[in-house]
PDB file of C-alpha atoms in Angstrom:
ATOM      1  CA  MET A  39      44.329  60.712 -35.108  1.00  0.00           C
ATOM      2  CA  TYR A  40      43.557  58.638 -38.181  1.00  0.00           C
ATOM      3  CA  LEU A  41      41.539  55.568 -37.114  1.00  0.00           C
ATOM      4  CA  ILE A  42      40.460  52.397 -38.874  1.00  0.00           C
ATOM      5  CA  ASP A  43      37.912  50.265 -37.022  1.00  0.00           C
ATOM      6  CA  ILE A  44      38.653  46.600 -37.743  1.00  0.00           C
ATOM      7  CA  HIS A  45      35.540  45.226 -36.056  1.00  0.00           C
ATOM      8  CA  THR A  46      32.048  46.376 -37.062  1.00  0.00           C
ATOM      9  CA  HIS A  47      28.829  44.754 -38.254  1.00  0.00           C
ATOM     10  CA  VAL A  48      26.006  46.184 -40.357  1.00  0.00           C
ATOM     11  CA  TYR A  49      22.723  44.684 -41.523  1.00  0.00           C
ATOM     12  CA  PRO A  50      20.047  45.385 -44.138  1.00  0.00           C
ATOM     13  CA  GLN A  51      17.722  48.160 -43.037  1.00  0.00           C
ATOM     14  CA  ASN A  52      14.684  45.899 -42.694  1.00  0.00           C
ATOM     15  CA  ILE A  53      16.323  43.500 -40.233  1.00  0.00           C
ATOM     16  CA  ALA A  54      18.988  45.672 -38.595  1.00  0.00           C
ATOM     17  CA  HIS A  55      17.137  46.429 -35.355  1.00  0.00           C
ATOM     18  CA  LYS A  56      16.224  42.784 -34.822  1.00  0.00           C
ATOM     19  CA  ALA A  57      19.743  41.577 -35.651  1.00  0.00           C
ATOM     20  CA  ALA A  58      21.369  44.076 -33.285  1.00  0.00           C
ATOM     21  CA  ALA A  59      19.004  43.109 -30.474  1.00  0.00           C
ATOM     22  CA  SER A  60      19.723  39.429 -31.115  1.00  0.00           C
ATOM     23  CA  ILE A  61      23.464  39.989 -30.710  1.00  0.00           C
ATOM     24  CA  ARG A  62      22.980  41.827 -27.425  1.00  0.00           C
ATOM     25  CA  ASP A  63      20.724  39.018 -26.197  1.00  0.00           C
ATOM     26  CA  PHE A  64      23.346  36.431 -27.162  1.00  0.00           C
ATOM     27  CA  TYR A  65      25.900  38.189 -24.967  1.00  0.00           C
ATOM     28  CA  GLU A  66      23.327  38.854 -22.231  1.00  0.00           C
ATOM     29  CA  LEU A  67      23.922  42.597 -22.388  1.00  0.00           C
ATOM     30  CA  ASN A  68      21.397  45.312 -21.589  1.00  0.00           C
ATOM     31  CA  THR A  69      22.832  47.992 -23.889  1.00  0.00           C
ATOM     32  CA  ARG A  70      20.260  49.231 -26.400  1.00  0.00           C
ATOM     33  CA  GLU A  71      21.827  52.267 -28.059  1.00  0.00           C
ATOM     34  CA  MET A  72      22.892  51.008 -31.493  1.00  0.00           C
ATOM     35  CA  ASP A  73      20.516  49.775 -34.195  1.00  0.00           C
ATOM     36  CA  GLY A  74      22.886  47.965 -36.586  1.00  0.00           C
ATOM     37  CA  THR A  75      22.143  50.172 -39.585  1.00  0.00           C
ATOM     38  CA  VAL A  76      24.720  51.505 -42.018  1.00  0.00           C
ATOM     39  CA  ASP A  77      23.659  55.112 -41.406  1.00  0.00           C
ATOM     40  CA  THR A  78      24.123  54.897 -37.658  1.00  0.00           C
ATOM     41  CA  LEU A  79      27.593  53.377 -38.016  1.00  0.00           C
ATOM     42  CA  LEU A  80      28.647  56.125 -40.407  1.00  0.00           C
ATOM     43  CA  GLN A  81      27.185  58.869 -38.209  1.00  0.00           C
ATOM     44  CA  ARG A  82      28.527  57.623 -34.880  1.00  0.00           C
ATOM     45  CA  GLY A  83      31.819  56.597 -36.441  1.00  0.00           C
ATOM     46  CA  ALA A  84      32.306  60.065 -37.897  1.00  0.00           C
ATOM     47  CA  LYS A  85      31.541  61.624 -34.522  1.00  0.00           C
ATOM     48  CA  ALA A  86      34.142  59.319 -32.966  1.00  0.00           C
ATOM     49  CA  GLY A  87      36.739  60.364 -35.545  1.00  0.00           C
ATOM     50  CA  ILE A  88      36.919  56.998 -37.307  1.00  0.00           C
ATOM     51  CA  SER A  89      37.733  57.234 -41.014  1.00  0.00           C
ATOM     52  CA  ARG A  90      37.251  53.656 -42.240  1.00  0.00           C
ATOM     53  CA  PHE A  91      35.451  50.543 -41.050  1.00  0.00           C
ATOM     54  CA  VAL A  92      36.048  46.857 -41.671  1.00  0.00           C
ATOM     55  CA  ILE A  93      32.556  45.339 -41.888  1.00  0.00           C
ATOM     56  CA  LEU A  94      32.338  41.740 -40.737  1.00  0.00           C
ATOM     57  CA  PRO A  95      29.389  39.527 -41.682  1.00  0.00           C
ATOM     58  CA  VAL A  96      28.368  36.266 -40.015  1.00  0.00           C
ATOM     59  CA  ALA A  97      26.227  33.591 -41.666  1.00  0.00           C
ATOM     60  CA  VAL A  98      24.341  31.885 -38.840  1.00  0.00           C
ATOM     61  CA  LYS A  99      22.711  29.540 -41.362  1.00  0.00           C
ATOM     62  CA  PRO A 100      24.781  27.991 -44.173  1.00  0.00           C
ATOM     63  CA  GLU A 101      22.182  28.748 -46.834  1.00  0.00           C
ATOM     64  CA  HIS A 102      22.393  32.483 -46.122  1.00  0.00           C
ATOM     65  CA  THR A 103      26.106  32.768 -46.856  1.00  0.00           C
ATOM     66  CA  ARG A 104      26.037  33.987 -50.473  1.00  0.00           C
ATOM     67  CA  HIS A 105      23.252  36.460 -49.822  1.00  0.00           C
ATOM     68  CA  ILE A 106      25.179  37.941 -46.894  1.00  0.00           C
ATOM     69  CA  ASN A 107      28.413  38.147 -48.879  1.00  0.00           C
ATOM     70  CA  ASP A 108      26.597  39.952 -51.674  1.00  0.00           C
ATOM     71  CA  PHE A 109      25.148  42.431 -49.173  1.00  0.00           C
ATOM     72  CA  ILE A 110      28.661  43.230 -47.938  1.00  0.00           C
ATOM     73  CA  LEU A 111      29.892  43.634 -51.509  1.00  0.00           C
ATOM     74  CA  GLU A 112      27.064  46.061 -52.174  1.00  0.00           C
ATOM     75  CA  GLN A 113      27.797  48.123 -49.069  1.00  0.00           C
ATOM     76  CA  ALA A 114      31.553  48.198 -49.683  1.00  0.00           C
ATOM     77  CA  GLY A 115      30.880  49.317 -53.248  1.00  0.00           C
ATOM     78  CA  THR A 116      28.522  52.064 -52.088  1.00  0.00           C
ATOM     79  CA  HIS A 117      30.469  53.480 -49.157  1.00  0.00           C
ATOM     80  CA  GLN A 118      34.129  54.291 -49.604  1.00  0.00           C
ATOM     81  CA  GLU A 119      34.566  54.173 -45.821  1.00  0.00           C
ATOM     82  CA  PHE A 120      33.846  50.432 -45.797  1.00  0.00           C
ATOM     83  CA  ILE A 121      36.318  47.562 -46.162  1.00  0.00           C
ATOM     84  CA  GLY A 122      34.367  44.356 -46.655  1.00  0.00           C
ATOM     85  CA  PHE A 123      35.054  40.854 -45.385  1.00  0.00           C
ATOM     86  CA  GLY A 124      33.133  37.790 -46.462  1.00  0.00           C
ATOM     87  CA  THR A 125      31.795  34.968 -44.322  1.00  0.00           C
ATOM     88  CA  LEU A 126      31.721  31.169 -44.498  1.00  0.00           C
ATOM     89  CA  HIS A 127      29.906  28.444 -42.563  1.00  0.00           C
ATOM     90  CA  ALA A 128      31.457  25.037 -41.864  1.00  0.00           C
ATOM     91  CA  ALA A 129      28.200  23.219 -42.684  1.00  0.00           C
ATOM     92  CA  MET A 130      27.649  24.810 -46.090  1.00  0.00           C
ATOM     93  CA  GLU A 131      27.947  22.868 -49.333  1.00  0.00           C
ATOM     94  CA  HIS A 132      30.679  23.923 -51.761  1.00  0.00           C
ATOM     95  CA  ILE A 133      32.513  25.924 -49.126  1.00  0.00           C
ATOM     96  CA  GLU A 134      35.680  26.133 -51.207  1.00  0.00           C
ATOM     97  CA  GLU A 135      33.695  27.598 -54.111  1.00  0.00           C
ATOM     98  CA  GLU A 136      32.371  30.308 -51.799  1.00  0.00           C
ATOM     99  CA  ALA A 137      35.902  31.045 -50.621  1.00  0.00           C
ATOM    100  CA  ASP A 138      36.874  31.423 -54.285  1.00  0.00           C
ATOM    101  CA  TYR A 139      33.943  33.794 -54.767  1.00  0.00           C
ATOM    102  CA  ILE A 140      35.136  35.920 -51.857  1.00  0.00           C
ATOM    103  CA  LEU A 141      38.606  36.062 -53.395  1.00  0.00           C
ATOM    104  CA  GLN A 142      37.377  36.826 -56.900  1.00  0.00           C
ATOM    105  CA  GLN A 143      35.022  39.583 -55.759  1.00  0.00           C
ATOM    106  CA  GLY A 144      37.806  41.420 -53.997  1.00  0.00           C
ATOM    107  CA  LEU A 145      36.651  41.136 -50.401  1.00  0.00           C
ATOM    108  CA  HIS A 146      39.538  41.638 -48.005  1.00  0.00           C
ATOM    109  CA  GLY A 147      39.158  38.696 -45.628  1.00  0.00           C
ATOM    110  CA  ILE A 148      36.822  36.191 -44.000  1.00  0.00           C
ATOM    111  CA  LYS A 149      34.974  36.496 -40.700  1.00  0.00           C
ATOM    112  CA  MET A 150      33.785  33.540 -38.631  1.00  0.00           C
ATOM    113  CA  HIS A 151      31.952  33.575 -35.311  1.00  0.00           C
ATOM    114  CA  PRO A 152      32.207  29.976 -34.093  1.00  0.00           C
ATOM    115  CA  ASP A 153      29.972  30.521 -31.064  1.00  0.00           C
ATOM    116  CA  THR A 154      26.942  31.825 -32.967  1.00  0.00           C
ATOM    117  CA  GLN A 155      27.621  29.592 -35.984  1.00  0.00           C
ATOM    118  CA  GLU A 156      28.046  26.578 -33.670  1.00  0.00           C
ATOM    119  CA  PHE A 157      31.188  25.006 -35.059  1.00  0.00           C
ATOM    120  CA  ALA A 158      34.723  24.828 -33.712  1.00  0.00           C
ATOM    121  CA  ILE A 159      37.442  26.784 -35.468  1.00  0.00           C
ATOM    122  CA  ASP A 160      39.487  23.593 -35.722  1.00  0.00           C
ATOM    123  CA  ASP A 161      36.613  21.658 -37.318  1.00  0.00           C
ATOM    124  CA  PRO A 162      38.250  19.523 -40.043  1.00  0.00           C
ATOM    125  CA  ARG A 163      35.597  20.660 -42.522  1.00  0.00           C
ATOM    126  CA  LEU A 164      37.351  24.039 -42.534  1.00  0.00           C
ATOM    127  CA  PHE A 165      40.865  22.730 -43.141  1.00  0.00           C
ATOM    128  CA  PRO A 166      40.634  22.784 -46.957  1.00  0.00           C
ATOM    129  CA  VAL A 167      39.556  26.430 -46.793  1.00  0.00           C
ATOM    130  CA  TYR A 168      42.380  27.390 -44.446  1.00  0.00           C
ATOM    131  CA  ASP A 169      44.808  25.779 -46.852  1.00  0.00           C
ATOM    132  CA  GLN A 170      43.121  27.490 -49.785  1.00  0.00           C
ATOM    133  CA  ILE A 171      43.283  31.016 -48.365  1.00  0.00           C
ATOM    134  CA  GLN A 172      46.566  30.945 -46.445  1.00  0.00           C
ATOM    135  CA  GLY A 173      48.842  33.574 -47.891  1.00  0.00           C
ATOM    136  CA  LYS A 174      45.898  35.128 -49.760  1.00  0.00           C
ATOM    137  CA  LEU A 175      43.233  36.270 -47.297  1.00  0.00           C
ATOM    138  CA  PRO A 176      43.218  36.806 -43.535  1.00  0.00           C
ATOM    139  CA  VAL A 177      40.526  35.316 -41.351  1.00  0.00           C
ATOM    140  CA  LEU A 178      39.126  37.144 -38.342  1.00  0.00           C
ATOM    141  CA  PHE A 179      37.696  34.877 -35.664  1.00  0.00           C
ATOM    142  CA  HIS A 180      35.507  35.812 -32.769  1.00  0.00           C
ATOM    143  CA  MET A 181      37.569  34.366 -29.948  1.00  0.00           C
ATOM    144  CA  GLY A 182      36.719  33.176 -26.464  1.00  0.00           C
ATOM    145  CA  ASP A 183      33.723  33.022 -24.155  1.00  0.00           C
ATOM    146  CA  THR A 184      33.555  31.097 -20.922  1.00  0.00           C
ATOM    147  CA  ARG A 185      30.123  29.744 -21.906  1.00  0.00           C
ATOM    148  CA  PHE A 186      31.385  27.947 -25.021  1.00  0.00           C
ATOM    149  CA  ASN A 187      34.393  26.048 -26.278  1.00  0.00           C
ATOM    150  CA  TYR A 188      34.075  26.551 -30.045  1.00  0.00           C
ATOM    151  CA  SER A 189      36.613  29.390 -30.113  1.00  0.00           C
ATOM    152  CA  HIS A 190      38.891  28.519 -27.221  1.00  0.00           C
ATOM    153  CA  PRO A 191      42.413  29.890 -27.764  1.00  0.00           C
ATOM    154  CA  ALA A 192      43.790  26.345 -27.621  1.00  0.00           C
ATOM    155  CA  ARG A 193      41.864  25.581 -30.820  1.00  0.00           C
ATOM    156  CA  LEU A 194      43.382  28.605 -32.539  1.00  0.00           C
ATOM    157  CA  ARG A 195      46.861  27.560 -31.485  1.00  0.00           C
ATOM    158  CA  ARG A 196      46.252  24.226 -33.231  1.00  0.00           C
ATOM    159  CA  ILE A 197      45.147  25.993 -36.427  1.00  0.00           C
ATOM    160  CA  LEU A 198      48.181  28.264 -36.419  1.00  0.00           C
ATOM    161  CA  GLY A 199      50.397  25.207 -36.113  1.00  0.00           C
ATOM    162  CA  GLU A 200      48.648  23.353 -38.945  1.00  0.00           C
ATOM    163  CA  PHE A 201      48.527  26.356 -41.309  1.00  0.00           C
ATOM    164  CA  PRO A 202      51.590  28.523 -40.642  1.00  0.00           C
ATOM    165  CA  ARG A 203      50.909  30.921 -43.544  1.00  0.00           C
ATOM    166  CA  LEU A 204      47.322  31.609 -42.475  1.00  0.00           C
ATOM    167  CA  GLN A 205      46.910  35.209 -41.363  1.00  0.00           C
ATOM    168  CA  VAL A 206      44.602  35.341 -38.356  1.00  0.00           C
ATOM    169  CA  VAL A 207      43.087  38.165 -36.362  1.00  0.00           C
ATOM    170  CA  ALA A 208      41.882  36.890 -32.983  1.00  0.00           C
ATOM    171  CA  ALA A 209      39.135  39.238 -31.809  1.00  0.00           C
ATOM    172  CA  HIS A 210      38.794  40.586 -28.265  1.00  0.00           C
ATOM    173  CA  PHE A 211      42.441  40.404 -27.204  1.00  0.00           C
ATOM    174  CA  GLY A 212      42.373  36.769 -28.303  1.00  0.00           C
ATOM    175  CA  GLY A 213      39.618  35.648 -25.955  1.00  0.00           C
ATOM    176  CA  TYR A 214      36.425  37.421 -24.908  1.00  0.00           C
ATOM    177  CA  ARG A 215      36.499  37.656 -21.084  1.00  0.00           C
ATOM    178  CA  MET A 216      39.305  35.083 -20.909  1.00  0.00           C
ATOM    179  CA  TYR A 217      42.293  37.280 -21.584  1.00  0.00           C
ATOM    180  CA  GLU A 218      44.828  35.476 -19.416  1.00  0.00           C
ATOM    181  CA  THR A 219      43.914  32.154 -21.040  1.00  0.00           C
ATOM    182  CA  ALA A 220      44.366  33.768 -24.444  1.00  0.00           C
ATOM    183  CA  MET A 221      47.798  34.989 -23.438  1.00  0.00           C
ATOM    184  CA  GLU A 222      48.769  31.509 -22.276  1.00  0.00           C
ATOM    185  CA  TYR A 223      48.036  30.005 -25.694  1.00  0.00           C
ATOM    186  CA  LEU A 224      48.653  32.884 -28.100  1.00  0.00           C
ATOM    187  CA  ARG A 225      51.455  35.002 -26.681  1.00  0.00           C
ATOM    188  CA  ASP A 226      54.189  33.308 -28.718  1.00  0.00           C
ATOM    189  CA  THR A 227      52.169  32.860 -31.926  1.00  0.00           C
ATOM    190  CA  SER A 228      51.978  34.996 -35.061  1.00  0.00           C
ATOM    191  CA  CYS A 229      48.297  35.939 -34.885  1.00  0.00           C
ATOM    192  CA  LEU A 230      47.087  39.513 -34.660  1.00  0.00           C
ATOM    193  CA  MET A 231      44.355  40.632 -32.265  1.00  0.00           C
ATOM    194  CA  ASP A 232      41.800  43.374 -32.025  1.00  0.00           C
ATOM    195  CA  VAL A 233      40.911  45.267 -28.864  1.00  0.00           C
ATOM    196  CA  SER A 234      37.135  45.304 -29.365  1.00  0.00           C
ATOM    197  CA  SER A 235      34.650  44.309 -26.625  1.00  0.00           C
ATOM    198  CA  SER A 236      37.464  44.047 -24.108  1.00  0.00           C
ATOM    199  CA  MET A 237      38.647  47.251 -22.487  1.00  0.00           C
ATOM    200  CA  MET A 238      35.364  47.912 -20.646  1.00  0.00           C
ATOM    201  CA  PHE A 239      35.713  44.573 -18.881  1.00  0.00           C
ATOM    202  CA  MET A 240      39.321  45.084 -17.787  1.00  0.00           C
ATOM    203  CA  PRO A 241      40.573  46.805 -14.634  1.00  0.00           C
ATOM    204  CA  GLU A 242      42.605  49.975 -15.062  1.00  0.00           C
ATOM    205  CA  GLY A 243      46.051  49.334 -16.476  1.00  0.00           C
ATOM    206  CA  LEU A 244      45.348  45.863 -17.861  1.00  0.00           C
ATOM    207  CA  PRO A 245      44.856  46.905 -21.519  1.00  0.00           C
ATOM    208  CA  GLU A 246      48.221  48.667 -21.424  1.00  0.00           C
ATOM    209  CA  LYS A 247      49.818  45.562 -19.905  1.00  0.00           C
ATOM    210  CA  TYR A 248      48.572  43.394 -22.783  1.00  0.00           C
ATOM    211  CA  ILE A 249      49.586  45.970 -25.380  1.00  0.00           C
ATOM    212  CA  ASN A 250      53.123  46.004 -24.023  1.00  0.00           C
ATOM    213  CA  ILE A 251      53.330  42.209 -23.797  1.00  0.00           C
ATOM    214  CA  TYR A 252      51.924  41.425 -27.259  1.00  0.00           C
ATOM    215  CA  GLY A 253      53.363  44.485 -28.976  1.00  0.00           C
ATOM    216  CA  ALA A 254      51.330  47.187 -30.701  1.00  0.00           C
ATOM    217  CA  GLU A 255      52.214  45.678 -34.103  1.00  0.00           C
ATOM    218  CA  ARG A 256      49.964  42.716 -33.241  1.00  0.00           C
ATOM    219  CA  LEU A 257      46.964  44.787 -32.174  1.00  0.00           C
ATOM    220  CA  ALA A 258      44.233  46.685 -34.013  1.00  0.00           C
ATOM    221  CA  PHE A 259      41.558  49.114 -32.878  1.00  0.00           C
ATOM    222  CA  GLY A 260      37.924  47.986 -33.021  1.00  0.00           C
ATOM    223  CA  THR A 261      34.575  49.027 -31.540  1.00  0.00           C
ATOM    224  CA  ASP A 262      32.297  46.030 -32.247  1.00  0.00           C
ATOM    225  CA  TYR A 263      29.397  48.179 -33.437  1.00  0.00           C
ATOM    226  CA  PRO A 264      26.427  47.663 -32.986  1.00  0.00           C
ATOM    227  CA  LEU A 265      27.137  45.867 -29.735  1.00  0.00           C
ATOM    228  CA  TRP A 266      28.704  49.123 -28.572  1.00  0.00           C
ATOM    229  CA  ASP A 267      28.573  52.788 -29.541  1.00  0.00           C
ATOM    230  CA  PRO A 268      31.769  53.795 -31.407  1.00  0.00           C
ATOM    231  CA  VAL A 269      31.986  57.156 -29.618  1.00  0.00           C
ATOM    232  CA  PRO A 270      32.619  55.981 -26.031  1.00  0.00           C
ATOM    233  CA  GLN A 271      34.623  53.006 -27.303  1.00  0.00           C
ATOM    234  CA  THR A 272      36.961  55.360 -29.157  1.00  0.00           C
ATOM    235  CA  GLU A 273      37.188  57.689 -26.180  1.00  0.00           C
ATOM    236  CA  ARG A 274      38.155  54.738 -23.986  1.00  0.00           C
ATOM    237  CA  PHE A 275      40.871  53.748 -26.437  1.00  0.00           C
ATOM    238  CA  LEU A 276      42.263  57.278 -26.635  1.00  0.00           C
ATOM    239  CA  ARG A 277      42.501  57.461 -22.841  1.00  0.00           C
ATOM    240  CA  LEU A 278      44.974  54.578 -22.707  1.00  0.00           C
ATOM    241  CA  LYS A 279      48.384  55.389 -21.270  1.00  0.00           C
ATOM    242  CA  ILE A 280      50.442  54.331 -24.252  1.00  0.00           C
ATOM    243  CA  THR A 281      52.872  56.088 -26.593  1.00  0.00           C
ATOM    244  CA  ASP A 282      51.954  58.059 -29.697  1.00  0.00           C
ATOM    245  CA  ASN A 283      53.607  55.382 -31.805  1.00  0.00           C
ATOM    246  CA  GLN A 284      51.510  52.681 -30.143  1.00  0.00           C
ATOM    247  CA  PHE A 285      48.354  54.723 -30.773  1.00  0.00           C
ATOM    248  CA  GLU A 286      49.238  55.098 -34.448  1.00  0.00           C
ATOM    249  CA  GLN A 287      50.110  51.425 -34.825  1.00  0.00           C
ATOM    250  CA  ILE A 288      46.962  50.117 -33.171  1.00  0.00           C
ATOM    251  CA  GLY A 289      44.766  52.887 -34.550  1.00  0.00           C
ATOM    252  CA  HIS A 290      45.471  52.213 -38.217  1.00  0.00           C
ATOM    253  CA  ARG A 291      48.877  50.826 -39.194  1.00  0.00           C
ATOM    254  CA  THR A 292      48.222  47.213 -38.170  1.00  0.00           C
ATOM    255  CA  VAL A 293      45.157  47.042 -40.414  1.00  0.00           C
ATOM    256  CA  GLU A 294      46.903  48.830 -43.268  1.00  0.00           C
ATOM    257  CA  GLN A 295      49.783  46.372 -43.124  1.00  0.00           C
ATOM    258  CA  LEU A 296      47.477  43.353 -42.860  1.00  0.00           C
ATOM    259  CA  LEU A 297      45.235  44.358 -45.773  1.00  0.00           C
ATOM    260  CA  ASN A 298      47.824  46.204 -47.887  1.00  0.00           C
ATOM    261  CA  LEU A 299      45.750  49.378 -47.820  1.00  0.00           C
TER     262      LEU A 299
END
């Protein structure tokens, strides 16, 4: 099966190990397999049968935003397997100029991780950017976490109401470890979702339930490397009891349609 992974992260070689460990510590996970490097993603992704990868950066500090976006541009230009997104931070100066830069440089979307960046997705400082990019670029949000409120699905519902042409991908079935809450707020909205960092936390049969409720056309495959190894994540996905058409839609068509690939 042809697969596109909508949810991966890579880091410069000299900081990759530290960055990957920091992410695992943030989520209080004991997994230590993946190092966050480009080479490991390409190697493990190839072994998993994944053909292309959307790489998602996060600027934890506002002043790092341009440097991180340029790193993604470099990697996407070097590796044909990569589809690059840019990042923004609500506290940065000239945020609309950086959004313009992302557009002009040909990056395919914007990634924000409100929990690690410590701002709410409905922070008014972001409203001019949402207006600026709606109809032009999608935004992929980390969504949900019972420890924080920055990315609660209720906040996303507000954004979708304020900016109806904004294309949104809500990561982790719309709410990391709060899937029923996500369904309550997002079931009847237009946002897409990815299935990353979710299936391993769900009892048997629950991923299929959500796929059938939301519809495969709203869902996209993702592994969340380097938090997880792409090989077992892909195997878990391919074991789902869904139709061939659902596999094809989630495995690659949703991303192709979203990004006009």
